Coordinates of N, CA, C and O in Angstrom, one line a residue:
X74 N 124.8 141.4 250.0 CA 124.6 140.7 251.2 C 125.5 141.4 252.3 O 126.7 141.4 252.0
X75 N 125.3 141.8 253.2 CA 125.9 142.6 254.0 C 125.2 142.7 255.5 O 125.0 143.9 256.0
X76 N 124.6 141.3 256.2 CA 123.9 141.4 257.3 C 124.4 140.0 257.8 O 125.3 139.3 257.5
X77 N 123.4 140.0 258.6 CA 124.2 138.6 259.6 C 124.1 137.4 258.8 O 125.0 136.6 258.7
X78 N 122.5 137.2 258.1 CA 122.6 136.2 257.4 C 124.2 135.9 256.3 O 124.9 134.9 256.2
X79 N 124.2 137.1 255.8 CA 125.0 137.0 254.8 C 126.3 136.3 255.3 O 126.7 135.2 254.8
X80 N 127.1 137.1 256.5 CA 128.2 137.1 257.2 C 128.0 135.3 257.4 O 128.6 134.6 256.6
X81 N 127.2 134.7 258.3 CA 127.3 133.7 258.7 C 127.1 132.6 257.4 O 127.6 131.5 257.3
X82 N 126.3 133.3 256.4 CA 126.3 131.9 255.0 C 127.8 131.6 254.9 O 128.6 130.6 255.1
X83 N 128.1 133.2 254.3 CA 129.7 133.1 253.8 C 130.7 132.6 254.5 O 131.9 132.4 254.2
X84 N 130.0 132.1 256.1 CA 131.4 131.6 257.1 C 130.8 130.2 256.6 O 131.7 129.6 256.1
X85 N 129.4 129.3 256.6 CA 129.5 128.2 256.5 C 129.6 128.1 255.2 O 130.2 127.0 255.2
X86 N 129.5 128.5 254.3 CA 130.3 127.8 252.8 C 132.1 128.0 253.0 O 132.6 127.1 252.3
X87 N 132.8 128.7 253.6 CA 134.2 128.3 253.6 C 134.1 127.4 254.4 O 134.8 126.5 254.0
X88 N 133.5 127.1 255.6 CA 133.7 125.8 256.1 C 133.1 124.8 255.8 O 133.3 123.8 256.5
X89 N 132.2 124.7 254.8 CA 131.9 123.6 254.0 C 132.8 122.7 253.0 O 133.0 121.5 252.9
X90 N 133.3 124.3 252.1 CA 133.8 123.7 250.7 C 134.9 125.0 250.8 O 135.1 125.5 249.7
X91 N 135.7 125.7 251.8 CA 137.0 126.6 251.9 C 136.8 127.0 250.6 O 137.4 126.7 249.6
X92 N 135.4 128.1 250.6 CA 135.4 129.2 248.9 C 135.3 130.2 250.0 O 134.6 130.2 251.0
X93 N 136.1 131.2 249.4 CA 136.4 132.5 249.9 C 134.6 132.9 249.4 O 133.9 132.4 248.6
X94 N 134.4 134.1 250.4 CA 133.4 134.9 249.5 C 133.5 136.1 248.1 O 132.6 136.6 247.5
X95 N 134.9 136.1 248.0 CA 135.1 136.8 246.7 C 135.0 135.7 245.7 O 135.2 136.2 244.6
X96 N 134.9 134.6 245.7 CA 135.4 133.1 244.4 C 133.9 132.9 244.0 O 133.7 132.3 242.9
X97 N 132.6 133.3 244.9 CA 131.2 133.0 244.1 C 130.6 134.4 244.2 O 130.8 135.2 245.1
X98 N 129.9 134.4 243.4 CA 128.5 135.5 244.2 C 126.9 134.8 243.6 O 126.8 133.7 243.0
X99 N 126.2 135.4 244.0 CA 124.9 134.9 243.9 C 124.0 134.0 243.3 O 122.9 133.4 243.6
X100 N 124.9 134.0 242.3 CA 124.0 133.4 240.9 C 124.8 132.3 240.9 O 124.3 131.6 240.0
X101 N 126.0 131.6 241.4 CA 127.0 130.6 241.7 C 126.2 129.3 242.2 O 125.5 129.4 243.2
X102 N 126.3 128.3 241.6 CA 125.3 127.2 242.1 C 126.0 126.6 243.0 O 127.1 126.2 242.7
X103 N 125.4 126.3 244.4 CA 126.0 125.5 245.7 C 126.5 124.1 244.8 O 127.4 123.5 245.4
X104 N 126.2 123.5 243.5 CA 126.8 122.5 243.3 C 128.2 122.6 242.7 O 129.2 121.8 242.7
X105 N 128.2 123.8 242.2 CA 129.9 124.5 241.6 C 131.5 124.7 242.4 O 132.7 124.5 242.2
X106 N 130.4 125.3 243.4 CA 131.3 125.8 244.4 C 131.9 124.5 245.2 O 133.2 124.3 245.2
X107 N 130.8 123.4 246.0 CA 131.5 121.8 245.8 C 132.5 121.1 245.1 O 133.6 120.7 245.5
X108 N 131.9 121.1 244.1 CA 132.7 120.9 242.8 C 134.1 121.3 242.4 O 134.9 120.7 241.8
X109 N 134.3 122.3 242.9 CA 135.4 123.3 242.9 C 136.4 122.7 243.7 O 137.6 122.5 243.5
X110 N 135.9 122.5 244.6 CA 136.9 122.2 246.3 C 137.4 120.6 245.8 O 138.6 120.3 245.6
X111 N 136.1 119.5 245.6 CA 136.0 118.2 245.8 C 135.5 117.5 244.5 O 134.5 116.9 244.2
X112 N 136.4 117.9 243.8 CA 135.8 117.0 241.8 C 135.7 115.6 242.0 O 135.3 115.0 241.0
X113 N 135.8 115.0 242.9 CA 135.5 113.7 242.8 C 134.8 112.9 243.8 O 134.5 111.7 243.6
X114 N 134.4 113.9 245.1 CA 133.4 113.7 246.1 C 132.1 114.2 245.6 O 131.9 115.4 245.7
X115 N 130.7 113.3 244.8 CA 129.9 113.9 244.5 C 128.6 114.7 245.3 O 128.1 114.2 246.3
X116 N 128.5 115.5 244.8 CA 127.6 117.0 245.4 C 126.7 116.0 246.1 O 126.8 115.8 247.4
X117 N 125.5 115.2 245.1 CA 124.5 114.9 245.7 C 125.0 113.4 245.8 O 125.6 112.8 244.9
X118 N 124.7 112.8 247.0 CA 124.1 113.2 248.5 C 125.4 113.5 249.4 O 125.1 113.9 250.6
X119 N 126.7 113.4 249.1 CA 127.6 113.7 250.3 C 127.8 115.2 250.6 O 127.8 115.5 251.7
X120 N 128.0 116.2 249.5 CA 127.8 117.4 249.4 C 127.0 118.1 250.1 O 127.2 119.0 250.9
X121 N 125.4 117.4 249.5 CA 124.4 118.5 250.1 C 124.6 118.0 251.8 O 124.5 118.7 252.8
X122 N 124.9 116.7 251.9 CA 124.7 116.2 253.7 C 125.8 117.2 254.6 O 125.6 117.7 255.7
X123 N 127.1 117.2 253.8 CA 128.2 118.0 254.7 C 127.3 119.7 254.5 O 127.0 120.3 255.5
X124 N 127.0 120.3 253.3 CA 126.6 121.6 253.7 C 125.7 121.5 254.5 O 126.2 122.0 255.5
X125 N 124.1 121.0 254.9 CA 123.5 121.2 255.9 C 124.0 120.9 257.7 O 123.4 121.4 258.7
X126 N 124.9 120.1 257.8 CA 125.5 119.7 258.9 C 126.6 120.8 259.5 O 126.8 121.0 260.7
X127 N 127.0 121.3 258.4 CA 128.1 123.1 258.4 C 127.3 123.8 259.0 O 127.6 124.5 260.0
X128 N 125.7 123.7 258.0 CA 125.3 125.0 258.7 C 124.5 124.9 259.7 O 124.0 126.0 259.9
X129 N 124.2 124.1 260.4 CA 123.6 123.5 262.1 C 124.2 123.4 262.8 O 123.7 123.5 264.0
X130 N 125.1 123.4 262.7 CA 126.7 123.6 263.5 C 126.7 125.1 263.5 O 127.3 125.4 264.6
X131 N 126.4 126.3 262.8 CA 126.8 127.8 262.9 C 125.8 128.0 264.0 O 124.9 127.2 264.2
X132 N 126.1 129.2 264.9 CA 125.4 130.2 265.9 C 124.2 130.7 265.9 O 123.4 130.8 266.8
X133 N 124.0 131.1 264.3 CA 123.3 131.8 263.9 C 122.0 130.4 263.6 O 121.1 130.1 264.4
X134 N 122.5 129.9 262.1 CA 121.5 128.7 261.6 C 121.4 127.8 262.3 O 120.3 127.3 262.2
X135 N 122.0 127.4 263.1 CA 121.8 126.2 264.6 C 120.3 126.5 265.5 O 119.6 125.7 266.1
X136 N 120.1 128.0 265.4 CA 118.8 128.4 266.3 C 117.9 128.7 265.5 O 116.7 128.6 265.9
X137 N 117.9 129.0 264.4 CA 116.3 129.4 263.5 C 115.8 128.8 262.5 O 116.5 128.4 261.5
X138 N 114.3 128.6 262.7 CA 113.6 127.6 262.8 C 113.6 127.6 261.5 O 113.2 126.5 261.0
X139 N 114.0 128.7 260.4 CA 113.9 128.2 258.7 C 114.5 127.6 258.9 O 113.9 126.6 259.3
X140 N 115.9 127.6 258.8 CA 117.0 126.9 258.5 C 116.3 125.1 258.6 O 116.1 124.2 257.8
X141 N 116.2 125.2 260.3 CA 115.9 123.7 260.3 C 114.4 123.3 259.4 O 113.9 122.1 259.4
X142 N 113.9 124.5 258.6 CA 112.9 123.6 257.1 C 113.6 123.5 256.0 O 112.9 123.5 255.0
X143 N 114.6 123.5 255.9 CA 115.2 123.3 254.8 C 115.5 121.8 254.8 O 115.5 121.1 255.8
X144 N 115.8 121.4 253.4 CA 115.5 119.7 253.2 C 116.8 119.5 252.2 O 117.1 120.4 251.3
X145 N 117.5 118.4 252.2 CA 118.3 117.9 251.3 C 118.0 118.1 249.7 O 118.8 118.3 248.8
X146 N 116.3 117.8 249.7 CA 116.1 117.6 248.2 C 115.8 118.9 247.7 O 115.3 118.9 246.5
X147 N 115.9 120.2 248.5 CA 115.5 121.5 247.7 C 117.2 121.9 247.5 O 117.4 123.1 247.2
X148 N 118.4 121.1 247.6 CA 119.6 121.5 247.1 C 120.0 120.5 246.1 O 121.2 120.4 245.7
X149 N 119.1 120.0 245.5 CA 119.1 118.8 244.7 C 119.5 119.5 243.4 O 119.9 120.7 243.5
X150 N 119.5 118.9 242.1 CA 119.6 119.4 241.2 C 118.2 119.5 240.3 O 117.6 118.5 239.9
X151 N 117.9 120.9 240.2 CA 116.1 121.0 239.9 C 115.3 121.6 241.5 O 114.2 122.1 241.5
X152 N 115.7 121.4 242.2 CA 115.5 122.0 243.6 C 115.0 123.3 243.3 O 115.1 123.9 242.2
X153 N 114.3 124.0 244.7 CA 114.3 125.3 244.8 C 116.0 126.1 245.4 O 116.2 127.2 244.9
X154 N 116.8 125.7 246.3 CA 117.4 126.2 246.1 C 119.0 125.5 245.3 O 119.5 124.4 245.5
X155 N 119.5 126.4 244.5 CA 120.5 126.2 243.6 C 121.7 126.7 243.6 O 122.8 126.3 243.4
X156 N 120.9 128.2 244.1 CA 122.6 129.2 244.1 C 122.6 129.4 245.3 O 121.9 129.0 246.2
X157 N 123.6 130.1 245.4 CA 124.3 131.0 246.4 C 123.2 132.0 246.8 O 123.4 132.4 248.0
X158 N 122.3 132.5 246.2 CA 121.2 134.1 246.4 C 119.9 133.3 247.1 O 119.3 133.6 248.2
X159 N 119.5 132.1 246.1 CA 118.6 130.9 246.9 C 118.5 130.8 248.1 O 117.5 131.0 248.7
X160 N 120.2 130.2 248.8 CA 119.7 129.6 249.8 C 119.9 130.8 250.4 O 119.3 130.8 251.5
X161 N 120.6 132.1 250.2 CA 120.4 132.8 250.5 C 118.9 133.9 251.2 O 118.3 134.2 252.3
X162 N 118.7 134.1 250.2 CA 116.9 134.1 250.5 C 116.2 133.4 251.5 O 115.4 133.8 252.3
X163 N 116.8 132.2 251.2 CA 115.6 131.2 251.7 C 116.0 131.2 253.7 O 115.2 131.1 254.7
X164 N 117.2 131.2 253.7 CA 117.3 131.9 255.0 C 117.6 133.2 255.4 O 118.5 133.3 256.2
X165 N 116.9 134.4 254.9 CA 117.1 135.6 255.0 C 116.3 135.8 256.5 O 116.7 136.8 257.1
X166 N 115.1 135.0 257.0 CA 113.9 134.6 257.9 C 115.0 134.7 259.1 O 114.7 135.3 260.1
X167 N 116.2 134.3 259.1 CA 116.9 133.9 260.6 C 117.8 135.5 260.6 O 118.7 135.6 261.4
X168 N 117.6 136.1 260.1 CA 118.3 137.6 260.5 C 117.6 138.2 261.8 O 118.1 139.1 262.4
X169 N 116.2 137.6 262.1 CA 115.1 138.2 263.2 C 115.6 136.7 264.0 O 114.6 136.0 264.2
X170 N 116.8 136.1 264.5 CA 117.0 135.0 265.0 C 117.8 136.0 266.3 O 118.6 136.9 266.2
X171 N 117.1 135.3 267.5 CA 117.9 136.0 268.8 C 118.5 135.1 269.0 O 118.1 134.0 269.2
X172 N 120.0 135.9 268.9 CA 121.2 134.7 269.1 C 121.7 134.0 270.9 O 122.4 133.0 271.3
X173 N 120.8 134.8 271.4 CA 121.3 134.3 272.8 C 119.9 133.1 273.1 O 120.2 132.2 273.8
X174 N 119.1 133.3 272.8 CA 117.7 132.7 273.0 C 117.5 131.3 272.4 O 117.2 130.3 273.0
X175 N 117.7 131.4 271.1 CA 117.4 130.2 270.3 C 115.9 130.2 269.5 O 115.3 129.1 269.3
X176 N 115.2 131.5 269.1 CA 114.2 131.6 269.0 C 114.1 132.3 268.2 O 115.2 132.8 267.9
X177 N 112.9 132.9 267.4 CA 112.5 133.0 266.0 C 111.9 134.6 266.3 O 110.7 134.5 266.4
X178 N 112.2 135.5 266.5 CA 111.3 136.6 266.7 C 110.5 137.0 265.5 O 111.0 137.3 264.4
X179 N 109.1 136.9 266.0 CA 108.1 137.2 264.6 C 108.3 138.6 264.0 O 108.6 139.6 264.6
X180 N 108.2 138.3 262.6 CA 108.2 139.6 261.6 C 107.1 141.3 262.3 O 107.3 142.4 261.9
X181 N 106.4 140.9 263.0 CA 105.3 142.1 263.2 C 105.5 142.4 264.6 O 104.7 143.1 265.1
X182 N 106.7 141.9 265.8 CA 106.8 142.8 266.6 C 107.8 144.4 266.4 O 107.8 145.3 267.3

């Protein structure tokens, strides 16, 4: 991971749950890394609510339009996304995100 998505995940997971990006890598489940910080604040529903609220709040995920399809219950447990590479992927779409604009530039210009 080494692009904006990446940069900006790894700034909202420290400001979610203060995990460096050396303490997970990809295969790290968003419920671990929680877990890690806050053993007795449980993941689902306070967990997944503070991580999506972190990342609507960033520069980057605040303007593109994946981000805002993402849903509390795909960070669930059994969800599509799980790890760290997941949700990664799953907003890999906002790297074509113009940061000054707020807008989604399509894959085929």
């Amino acid at each position: 991971m080494a692009n904006q998505v990446a940069y900006h995940l790894q700034s909202v997971i420290y400001y979610w749950a203060g995990a460096e990006a050396g303490a997970y890598g990809l295969a790290t489940t968003m419920d671990s890394i929680w877990s890690r910080r806050f053993p007795v604040v449980k993941y689902d529903p306070e967990g997944i609510q503070r991580f999506m609220l972190t990342m609507y709040q960033d520069v980057l995920f605040g303007r593109c339009t994946r981000a805002h399809q993402m849903i509390p219950g795909m960070l669930l447990t059994g969800g599509a996304l799980q790890t760290v590479g997941h949700v990664y992927n799953f907003l890999s779409p906002c790297e074509n995100t113009a940061l000054g604009f707020g807008v989604t530039i399509p894959e085929n210009l």
